[in-house]
Short mmCIF file of C-alpha atoms and ligand atoms in Angstrom, two decimals:
data_model
loop_
_atom_site.label_atom_id
_atom_site.label_comp_id
_atom_site.label_asym_id
_atom_site.label_seq_id
_atom_site.Cartn_x
_atom_site.Cartn_y
_atom_site.Cartn_z
CA UNK A 25 13.59 -10.95 -34.98
CA UNK A 26 10.24 -8.39 -33.30
CA UNK A 27 12.67 -8.25 -30.75
CA UNK A 28 14.39 -5.87 -32.16
CA UNK A 29 12.07 -3.39 -33.40
CA UNK A 30 10.41 -2.39 -30.54
CA UNK A 31 11.25 0.95 -30.29
CA UNK A 32 7.21 1.77 -29.80
CA UNK A 33 5.34 4.96 -30.04
CA UNK A 34 5.39 6.02 -27.14
CA UNK A 35 9.24 6.22 -26.66
CA UNK A 36 9.21 8.70 -29.21
CA UNK A 37 8.01 11.60 -26.71
CA UNK A 38 9.87 15.26 -25.60
CA UNK A 39 12.33 13.45 -22.84
CA UNK A 40 12.06 16.23 -19.90
CA UNK A 41 14.11 17.10 -16.36
CA UNK A 42 13.13 14.99 -13.95
CA UNK A 43 13.94 17.80 -11.43
CA UNK A 44 12.24 20.73 -13.93
CA UNK A 45 8.83 18.76 -13.33
CA UNK A 46 9.52 18.20 -9.78
CA UNK A 47 9.94 21.42 -9.47
CA UNK A 48 6.90 22.69 -11.15
CA UNK A 49 4.40 20.31 -9.67
CA UNK A 50 5.73 20.58 -5.79
CA UNK A 51 5.15 24.68 -7.05
CA UNK A 52 1.31 24.31 -7.56
CA UNK A 53 0.74 22.78 -4.46
CA UNK A 54 -0.91 25.66 -2.82
CA UNK A 55 -3.44 23.95 -0.59
CA UNK A 56 -1.31 21.40 1.72
CA UNK A 57 -1.48 18.61 -0.96
CA UNK A 58 -0.08 15.16 0.04
CA UNK A 59 2.84 13.80 -1.64
CA UNK A 60 4.56 10.67 -1.61
CA UNK A 61 7.83 9.40 -2.59
CA UNK A 62 8.45 6.49 -4.57
CA UNK A 63 12.32 5.45 -3.56
CA UNK A 64 15.48 6.15 -4.69
CA UNK A 65 15.84 8.46 -7.30
CA UNK A 66 12.24 9.70 -7.55
CA UNK A 67 11.96 11.15 -3.51
CA UNK A 68 15.58 11.82 -4.07
CA UNK A 69 14.48 15.15 -6.33
CA UNK A 70 11.15 15.79 -4.88
CA UNK A 71 13.40 16.01 -2.13
CA UNK A 72 15.23 18.30 -3.74
CA UNK A 73 12.37 20.47 -4.65
CA UNK A 74 11.83 22.05 -0.92
CA UNK A 75 10.51 20.99 2.16
CA UNK A 76 7.05 20.26 2.87
CA UNK A 77 5.76 19.01 5.68
CA UNK A 78 2.94 17.40 3.30
CA UNK A 79 5.50 15.16 1.57
CA UNK A 80 6.33 11.15 2.56
CA UNK A 81 9.94 10.00 1.33
CA UNK A 82 9.93 5.83 0.80
CA UNK A 83 13.20 4.50 1.50
CA UNK A 84 11.94 1.54 0.90
CA UNK A 85 9.04 -1.11 0.06
CA UNK A 86 9.70 -0.58 -4.06
CA UNK A 87 6.42 -0.48 -5.90
CA UNK A 88 4.43 0.92 -3.05
CA UNK A 89 4.43 4.40 -3.93
CA UNK A 90 0.23 4.89 -5.22
CA UNK A 91 -0.76 2.39 -2.44
CA UNK A 92 0.39 4.12 -0.04
CA UNK A 93 -0.80 7.49 -1.37
CA UNK A 94 -4.12 5.50 -2.44
CA UNK A 95 -3.87 4.41 1.21
CA UNK A 96 -3.47 8.27 1.95
CA UNK A 97 -6.86 9.26 -0.33
CA UNK A 98 -9.34 6.74 1.72
CA UNK A 99 -8.46 8.11 4.71
CA UNK A 100 -8.40 11.93 3.48
CA UNK A 101 -10.85 12.31 1.17
CA UNK A 102 -11.27 16.11 1.11
CA UNK A 103 -7.37 16.52 0.53
CA UNK A 104 -5.20 15.77 -2.95
CA UNK A 105 -2.86 13.41 -2.77
CA UNK A 106 0.08 12.82 -5.71
CA UNK A 107 1.96 9.36 -5.73
CA UNK A 108 5.59 9.92 -7.77
CA UNK A 109 6.68 6.24 -9.17
CA UNK A 110 9.44 5.92 -11.40
CA UNK A 111 8.52 3.11 -14.68
CA UNK A 112 10.57 0.60 -12.94
CA UNK A 113 8.76 0.43 -9.36
CA UNK A 114 5.66 1.08 -11.19
CA UNK A 115 5.99 -2.40 -13.02
CA UNK A 116 6.73 -4.21 -9.64
CA UNK A 117 3.29 -3.31 -8.59
CA UNK A 118 1.29 -2.56 -11.79
CA UNK A 119 -1.77 -4.46 -10.90
CA UNK A 120 -2.65 -1.35 -8.32
CA UNK A 121 -3.21 1.15 -10.48
CA UNK A 122 -6.90 -1.98 -11.38
CA UNK A 123 -7.39 -1.74 -8.19
CA UNK A 124 -7.28 2.80 -8.06
CA UNK A 125 -9.29 2.29 -10.96
CA UNK A 126 -12.24 0.14 -10.01
CA UNK A 127 -13.02 2.62 -6.76
CA UNK A 128 -12.36 5.37 -8.17
CA UNK A 129 -10.52 7.53 -5.57
CA UNK A 130 -11.72 11.27 -6.84
CA UNK A 131 -9.06 12.93 -4.89
CA UNK A 132 -5.64 11.05 -6.37
CA UNK A 133 -3.10 12.27 -8.72
CA UNK A 134 0.00 9.62 -9.54
CA UNK A 135 2.90 10.38 -11.92
CA UNK A 136 4.73 8.76 -13.24
CA UNK A 137 8.86 9.84 -14.20
CA UNK A 138 9.61 7.58 -17.61
CA UNK A 139 13.72 7.24 -18.08
CA UNK A 140 13.39 3.57 -19.42
CA UNK A 141 15.46 2.16 -16.59
CA UNK A 142 16.00 0.92 -13.07
CA UNK A 143 18.46 4.16 -12.79
CA UNK A 144 19.71 4.30 -9.32
CA UNK A 145 20.89 0.13 -9.69
CA UNK A 146 22.92 1.33 -12.77
CA UNK A 147 21.02 1.66 -15.61
CA UNK A 148 19.32 -1.58 -16.57
CA UNK A 149 16.80 -1.11 -19.01
CA UNK A 150 13.26 -1.81 -17.75
CA UNK A 151 10.61 -2.35 -20.17
CA UNK A 152 9.35 1.03 -21.07
CA UNK A 153 12.27 2.13 -22.65
CA UNK A 154 11.34 -0.78 -25.25
CA UNK A 155 7.62 -2.59 -25.95
CA UNK A 156 5.78 -1.50 -22.69
CA UNK A 157 3.47 2.00 -23.20
CA UNK A 158 2.93 2.70 -19.41
CA UNK A 159 0.13 5.03 -19.68
CA UNK A 160 -1.43 1.86 -22.49
CA UNK A 161 -1.58 -0.24 -19.20
CA UNK A 162 -3.28 2.96 -16.87
CA UNK A 163 -5.77 3.22 -19.15
CA UNK A 164 -5.83 -0.46 -19.95
CA UNK A 165 -6.31 -1.26 -16.02
CA UNK A 166 -9.31 1.00 -16.64
CA UNK A 167 -8.06 4.68 -15.73
CA UNK A 168 -9.81 6.48 -18.37
CA UNK A 169 -7.45 10.24 -17.32
CA UNK A 170 -4.47 8.69 -18.21
CA UNK A 171 -2.08 11.19 -20.50
CA UNK A 172 1.61 11.31 -21.72
CA UNK A 173 3.20 15.09 -20.71
CA UNK A 174 3.92 15.92 -24.41
CA UNK A 175 6.27 18.80 -22.32
CA UNK A 176 6.62 21.16 -19.76
CA UNK A 177 4.07 22.90 -21.06
CA UNK A 178 1.73 20.30 -21.69
CA UNK A 179 2.42 18.88 -18.07
CA UNK A 180 2.06 21.94 -16.55
CA UNK A 181 -1.72 21.87 -17.65
CA UNK A 182 -1.98 18.38 -17.03
CA UNK A 183 -1.41 19.08 -13.37
CA UNK A 184 -3.52 22.17 -13.27
CA UNK A 185 -6.64 19.70 -14.61
CA UNK A 186 -5.53 17.50 -12.21
CA UNK A 187 -5.84 19.61 -8.72
CA UNK A 188 -9.01 20.99 -9.93
CA UNK A 189 -11.30 18.06 -11.83
CA UNK A 190 -12.17 15.31 -10.17
CA UNK A 191 -9.71 12.08 -10.75
CA UNK A 192 -8.11 9.83 -10.68
CA UNK A 193 -4.96 11.08 -12.86
CA UNK A 194 -2.32 8.94 -13.87
CA UNK A 195 0.34 11.64 -15.89
CA UNK A 196 3.26 9.66 -16.92
CA UNK A 197 6.15 11.83 -18.38
CA UNK A 198 9.79 10.72 -20.48
CA UNK A 199 12.50 12.07 -18.18
CA UNK A 200 16.21 12.52 -18.41
CA UNK A 201 18.72 10.46 -16.73
CA UNK A 202 20.36 13.18 -14.80
CA UNK A 203 21.35 12.47 -11.31
CA UNK A 204 19.33 14.66 -8.86
CA UNK A 205 21.26 17.08 -6.84
CA UNK A 206 20.05 16.37 -3.55
CA UNK A 207 19.59 13.24 -1.27
CA UNK A 208 16.62 12.04 1.41
CA UNK A 209 17.47 12.33 4.94
CA UNK A 210 17.28 8.53 5.50
CA UNK A 211 15.75 8.94 9.25
CA UNK A 212 12.19 6.72 9.05
CA UNK A 213 10.61 7.72 11.88
CA UNK A 214 11.40 11.50 11.74
CA UNK A 215 9.54 11.54 7.76
CA UNK A 216 6.45 9.38 9.09
CA UNK A 217 5.61 11.92 11.95
CA UNK A 218 6.49 15.01 10.17
CA UNK A 219 4.11 13.87 6.95
CA UNK A 220 1.53 12.89 10.48
CA UNK A 221 1.34 16.30 11.69
CA UNK A 222 1.69 17.75 8.31
CA UNK A 223 -1.91 16.35 7.46
CA UNK A 224 -2.92 17.41 10.89
CA UNK A 225 -3.83 13.90 12.12
CA UNK A 226 -1.36 14.76 14.63
CA UNK A 227 0.25 17.81 16.95
CA UNK A 228 3.46 19.02 18.84
CA UNK A 229 2.77 16.70 22.34
CA UNK A 230 3.30 19.51 24.44
CA UNK A 231 1.69 19.55 28.22
CA UNK A 232 -1.91 21.13 28.40
CA UNK B 17 -17.87 -24.65 13.89
CA UNK B 18 -17.42 -22.42 11.15
CA UNK B 19 -21.48 -20.33 11.66
CA UNK B 20 -22.98 -18.99 14.51
CA UNK B 21 -24.63 -22.00 16.70
CA UNK B 22 -28.29 -21.49 17.45
CA UNK B 23 -27.92 -20.52 21.39
CA UNK B 24 -26.25 -16.92 20.52
CA UNK B 25 -22.50 -18.14 20.61
CA UNK B 26 -20.78 -15.92 18.21
CA UNK B 27 -18.86 -17.15 15.32
CA UNK B 28 -15.15 -16.57 15.15
CA UNK B 29 -15.84 -14.47 12.30
CA UNK B 30 -18.57 -12.83 14.72
CA UNK B 31 -15.91 -11.76 17.09
CA UNK B 32 -13.14 -10.52 15.26
CA UNK B 33 -15.79 -8.59 13.11
CA UNK B 34 -17.06 -6.23 16.46
CA UNK B 35 -13.83 -6.31 18.10
CA UNK B 36 -12.25 -4.45 15.12
CA UNK B 37 -15.09 -1.75 15.17
CA UNK B 38 -14.79 -1.61 19.07
CA UNK B 39 -11.30 -0.27 17.93
CA UNK B 40 -12.35 1.65 15.27
CA UNK B 41 -10.68 -0.43 12.15
CA UNK B 42 -12.39 0.77 9.65
CA UNK B 43 -10.25 -0.55 6.48
CA UNK B 44 -10.57 -3.49 5.16
CA UNK B 45 -7.63 -4.58 2.57
CA UNK B 46 -7.23 -8.66 1.67
CA UNK B 47 -6.67 -11.14 -0.92
CA UNK B 48 -8.87 -13.68 -0.96
CA UNK B 49 -7.91 -17.31 0.78
CA UNK B 50 -10.88 -19.54 1.37
CA UNK B 51 -11.34 -20.33 5.21
CA UNK B 52 -10.96 -16.74 6.00
CA UNK B 53 -13.84 -15.83 3.56
CA UNK B 54 -16.64 -15.78 5.99
CA UNK B 55 -14.89 -12.88 7.18
CA UNK B 56 -14.02 -11.16 4.27
CA UNK B 57 -17.72 -11.48 3.59
CA UNK B 58 -19.15 -10.15 7.16
CA UNK B 59 -16.97 -7.24 6.77
CA UNK B 60 -18.09 -6.34 3.06
CA UNK B 61 -22.10 -6.65 4.41
CA UNK B 62 -20.44 -4.33 7.65
CA UNK B 63 -21.20 -0.46 6.35
CA UNK B 64 -18.93 0.39 8.80
CA UNK B 65 -16.24 -1.14 6.95
CA UNK B 66 -14.35 0.23 4.17
CA UNK B 67 -13.58 -3.32 2.49
CA UNK B 68 -12.10 -3.86 -0.97
CA UNK B 69 -9.95 -6.57 -2.37
CA UNK B 70 -6.34 -6.14 -3.93
CA UNK B 71 -4.06 -7.66 -6.22
CA UNK B 72 -0.67 -8.20 -4.32
CA UNK B 73 -0.17 -8.23 -0.23
CA UNK B 74 2.31 -5.90 -0.69
CA UNK B 75 0.04 -3.66 -2.34
CA UNK B 76 -3.03 -4.45 0.73
CA UNK B 77 0.13 -3.53 3.12
CA UNK B 78 0.77 -0.08 0.96
CA UNK B 79 -3.12 1.00 1.62
CA UNK B 80 -3.55 0.55 5.31
CA UNK B 81 -0.02 1.80 5.66
CA UNK B 82 -0.92 5.43 3.73
CA UNK B 83 -4.13 5.64 5.65
CA UNK B 84 -3.13 4.91 9.14
CA UNK B 85 -0.90 7.86 8.32
CA UNK B 86 -4.21 9.93 6.90
CA UNK B 87 -5.41 9.30 9.76
CA UNK B 88 -7.72 6.44 10.54
CA UNK B 89 -6.72 2.09 11.21
CA UNK B 90 -7.20 -0.49 9.23
CA UNK B 91 -6.47 -4.10 9.07
CA UNK B 92 -4.90 -6.39 5.67
CA UNK B 93 -6.04 -10.39 5.52
CA UNK B 94 -4.13 -13.18 3.89
CA UNK B 95 -3.22 -16.47 4.01
CA UNK B 96 -0.50 -17.56 5.08
CA UNK B 97 1.66 -18.19 1.42
CA UNK B 98 0.43 -14.39 1.44
CA UNK B 99 2.82 -13.46 4.76
CA UNK B 100 5.43 -15.33 2.45
CA UNK B 101 5.37 -12.30 0.19
CA UNK B 102 5.78 -9.87 2.97
CA UNK B 103 8.87 -9.25 4.69
CA UNK B 104 10.39 -6.58 1.99
CA UNK B 105 7.48 -4.19 2.51
CA UNK B 106 7.49 -5.09 6.05
CA UNK B 107 10.74 -4.40 7.23
CA UNK B 108 11.58 -1.46 5.02
CA UNK B 109 8.41 0.32 5.47
CA UNK B 110 5.95 -0.82 8.29
CA UNK B 111 8.53 -1.71 10.70
CA UNK B 112 11.07 1.38 10.38
CA UNK B 113 8.05 3.82 9.90
CA UNK B 114 6.83 2.72 13.25
CA UNK B 115 3.28 1.70 11.55
CA UNK B 116 0.53 0.33 13.79
CA UNK B 117 0.25 -2.59 10.91
CA UNK B 118 -2.51 -5.01 11.64
CA UNK B 119 -2.84 -8.12 9.76
CA UNK B 120 -5.32 -11.34 10.24
CA UNK B 121 -2.86 -14.87 8.52
CA UNK B 122 -4.82 -17.69 8.19
CA UNK B 123 -2.75 -20.62 8.95
CA UNK B 124 -2.42 -22.67 6.14
CA UNK B 125 0.40 -25.56 5.95
CA UNK B 126 -0.27 -27.53 9.18
CA UNK B 127 -2.59 -29.71 11.35
CA UNK B 128 -3.95 -31.87 7.69
CA UNK B 129 -2.37 -29.44 5.17
CA UNK B 130 -2.10 -31.80 1.76
CA UNK B 131 -0.10 -29.01 -0.23
CA UNK B 132 4.00 -29.43 0.90
CA UNK B 133 3.94 -26.25 -0.96
CA UNK B 134 1.86 -25.09 1.50
CA UNK B 135 3.36 -26.56 4.17
CA UNK B 136 6.84 -25.34 3.58
CA UNK B 137 5.79 -21.91 3.42
CA UNK B 138 3.94 -22.07 7.46
CA UNK B 139 7.47 -22.54 8.80
CA UNK B 140 8.75 -19.74 7.12
CA UNK B 141 6.07 -17.56 8.91
CA UNK B 142 6.66 -17.08 12.67
CA UNK B 143 10.72 -17.62 11.89
CA UNK B 144 10.18 -14.42 9.88
CA UNK B 145 7.92 -12.86 12.18
CA UNK B 146 10.30 -13.07 14.95
CA UNK B 147 13.39 -12.20 13.22
CA UNK B 148 11.53 -8.59 12.19
CA UNK B 149 10.33 -8.32 16.33
CA UNK B 150 6.70 -8.27 15.07
CA UNK B 151 4.76 -9.14 17.56
CA UNK B 152 2.14 -11.80 16.80
CA UNK B 153 -0.07 -14.13 18.88
CA UNK B 154 -2.26 -17.92 17.40
CA UNK B 155 -5.42 -17.92 17.41
CA UNK B 156 -6.46 -20.95 18.32
CA UNK B 157 -9.65 -21.32 20.84
CA UNK B 158 -13.11 -19.51 20.47
CA UNK B 159 -13.18 -17.78 23.92
CA UNK B 160 -9.85 -16.18 23.57
CA UNK B 161 -10.66 -14.24 20.31
CA UNK B 162 -12.18 -11.52 21.81
CA UNK B 163 -9.92 -11.00 24.09
CA UNK B 164 -6.44 -11.59 21.93
CA UNK B 165 -7.45 -9.07 19.06
CA UNK B 166 -8.54 -6.22 21.10
CA UNK B 167 -5.46 -6.32 23.03
CA UNK B 168 -3.29 -6.93 20.24
CA UNK B 169 -5.14 -3.67 18.62
CA UNK B 170 -4.58 -1.71 20.88
CA UNK B 171 -0.70 -2.63 22.29
CA UNK B 172 0.43 -2.28 18.31
CA UNK B 173 -0.92 1.38 18.10
CA UNK B 174 -0.13 1.99 21.49
CA UNK B 175 3.66 0.90 20.75
CA UNK B 176 3.30 1.91 16.95
CA UNK B 177 4.62 -1.08 15.95
CA UNK B 178 3.06 -3.94 13.37
CA UNK B 179 1.68 -7.43 14.60
CA UNK B 180 0.15 -10.10 13.67
CA UNK B 181 -3.06 -12.19 14.36
CA UNK B 182 -2.76 -15.75 12.69
CA UNK B 183 -5.67 -17.96 12.67
CA UNK B 184 -5.29 -21.90 13.35
CA UNK B 185 -7.22 -24.36 12.61
CA UNK B 186 -7.98 -25.10 15.57
CA UNK B 187 -9.80 -22.61 15.91
CA UNK B 188 -10.93 -21.85 11.56
CA UNK B 189 -11.26 -25.81 10.56
CA UNK B 190 -8.75 -25.02 8.61
CA UNK B 191 -8.72 -26.53 4.57
CA UNK B 192 -8.75 -29.93 4.49
CA UNK B 193 -8.58 -32.25 2.02
CA UNK B 194 -12.08 -33.65 -0.39
CA UNK B 195 -11.99 -37.28 -0.24
CA UNK B 196 -12.99 -39.45 -2.74
CA UNK B 197 -15.88 -41.74 -1.59
C1 TPP C 308 11.52 -5.35 -4.21
C2 TPP C 308 13.09 -4.91 -4.26
N1 TPP C 308 13.29 -5.33 -5.95
C3 TPP C 308 14.79 -4.85 -5.78
C4 TPP C 308 15.13 -3.47 -4.76
C5 TPP C 308 16.56 -2.44 -6.27
N2 TPP C 308 15.70 -1.67 -6.30
C6 TPP C 308 16.10 -0.09 -5.57
S1 TPP C 308 15.69 0.88 -6.67
C7 TPP C 308 15.67 0.05 -7.87
C8 TPP C 308 14.86 0.72 -9.36
C9 TPP C 308 13.60 1.78 -9.60
O1 TPP C 308 13.76 2.07 -10.92
P1 TPP C 308 12.70 3.17 -10.81
O2 TPP C 308 11.43 2.71 -10.07
O3 TPP C 308 12.86 2.95 -12.44
O4 TPP C 308 13.51 4.09 -10.79
P2 TPP C 308 14.62 4.86 -11.14
O5 TPP C 308 16.17 4.44 -10.63
O6 TPP C 308 14.82 5.23 -12.56
O7 TPP C 308 14.39 6.94 -10.46
C10 TPP C 308 15.75 -1.11 -7.51
C11 TPP C 308 15.76 -2.05 -8.61
C12 TPP C 308 14.40 -2.98 -4.24
N3 TPP C 308 15.09 -1.57 -3.32
N4 TPP C 308 13.18 -3.57 -3.58
#
């Protein structure tokens, strides 16, 4: 009975394009901000938004984009760190939000692409398609700066805020099911080494 | 066995804390465990370390992985059952990306275990580590703790590979069932 009637409020929002929002985000990064792209189409779209040495692409470890971003934010408190995650992935590791809220890293920004589905595995609906409100979950986990992006202009504004104000920020957008045009190049050692060089942790080895 | 004795002999957890510090391991993430609680307490009390509790061991692994890539070495503390939740994160993140992920695991499930569930979980641990090619050492003797912990950390960093230190009941006392009198 109630089960059929669970099109919650959070689903009456503008559905945007992940490709467009990923490009808008990357276009605003001017200070070598770190970006962690979660499993699947989240990181394909980040790859498609253009090469940056400060991008890290996950090839597995579903749900760990925010924990990895949290770790980078702890190690480099003066750099802004973005985690990009799909709704299915976030739901798998939802406890991470409380850990982040309890520690309050000021330089961490979490972005969720909510298509209400496990899209890359065949589009099976996730609970955010119906009952689960991801921003509600974030707020209830203690993240005060947790917002839905109402439209593209609002998304831009929220990103601007997250780049200038203290975080942690949690920004979620309802997105469509468009397949990314690009596929991440799957070379984990190369991804990790480039990322560490992009963060200034390592340099190209050379003789003195 | 669990506390520093009056002759100045450090307890196992004090040695582990000191060796972590000597190797500049600054970040500690964990999911609680009874046997590890004196180590967790010692690390919390020392401001050299950033120490906090996570909701899942996978989360703790993700955080330490990110911190390493950002230039800070860390360690994850867990019990045997926590390790059993990790093969996916290890095989798809720490191993292929060549992360010197340090794990300290308190061994439940052998030498007087009273819970069959724990005993079964324990049997999966070393085969899982071996199947992923992850270096692991079991600590049983107090006089070997400093050497094994120190060398394991330096090898993990030099070879860019995860490593596990398993704390056996012979070292920690483990956990035994309280018998009704
Ligand atoms: C632990 C684990 N379970 C299942 C999978 C299979 N899997 C890979 S991606 C994915 C869906 C991810 O969904 P979401 O985060 O919403 O991203 P989307 O595909 O919708 O972009 C699943 C279930 C996996 N890789 N790891």
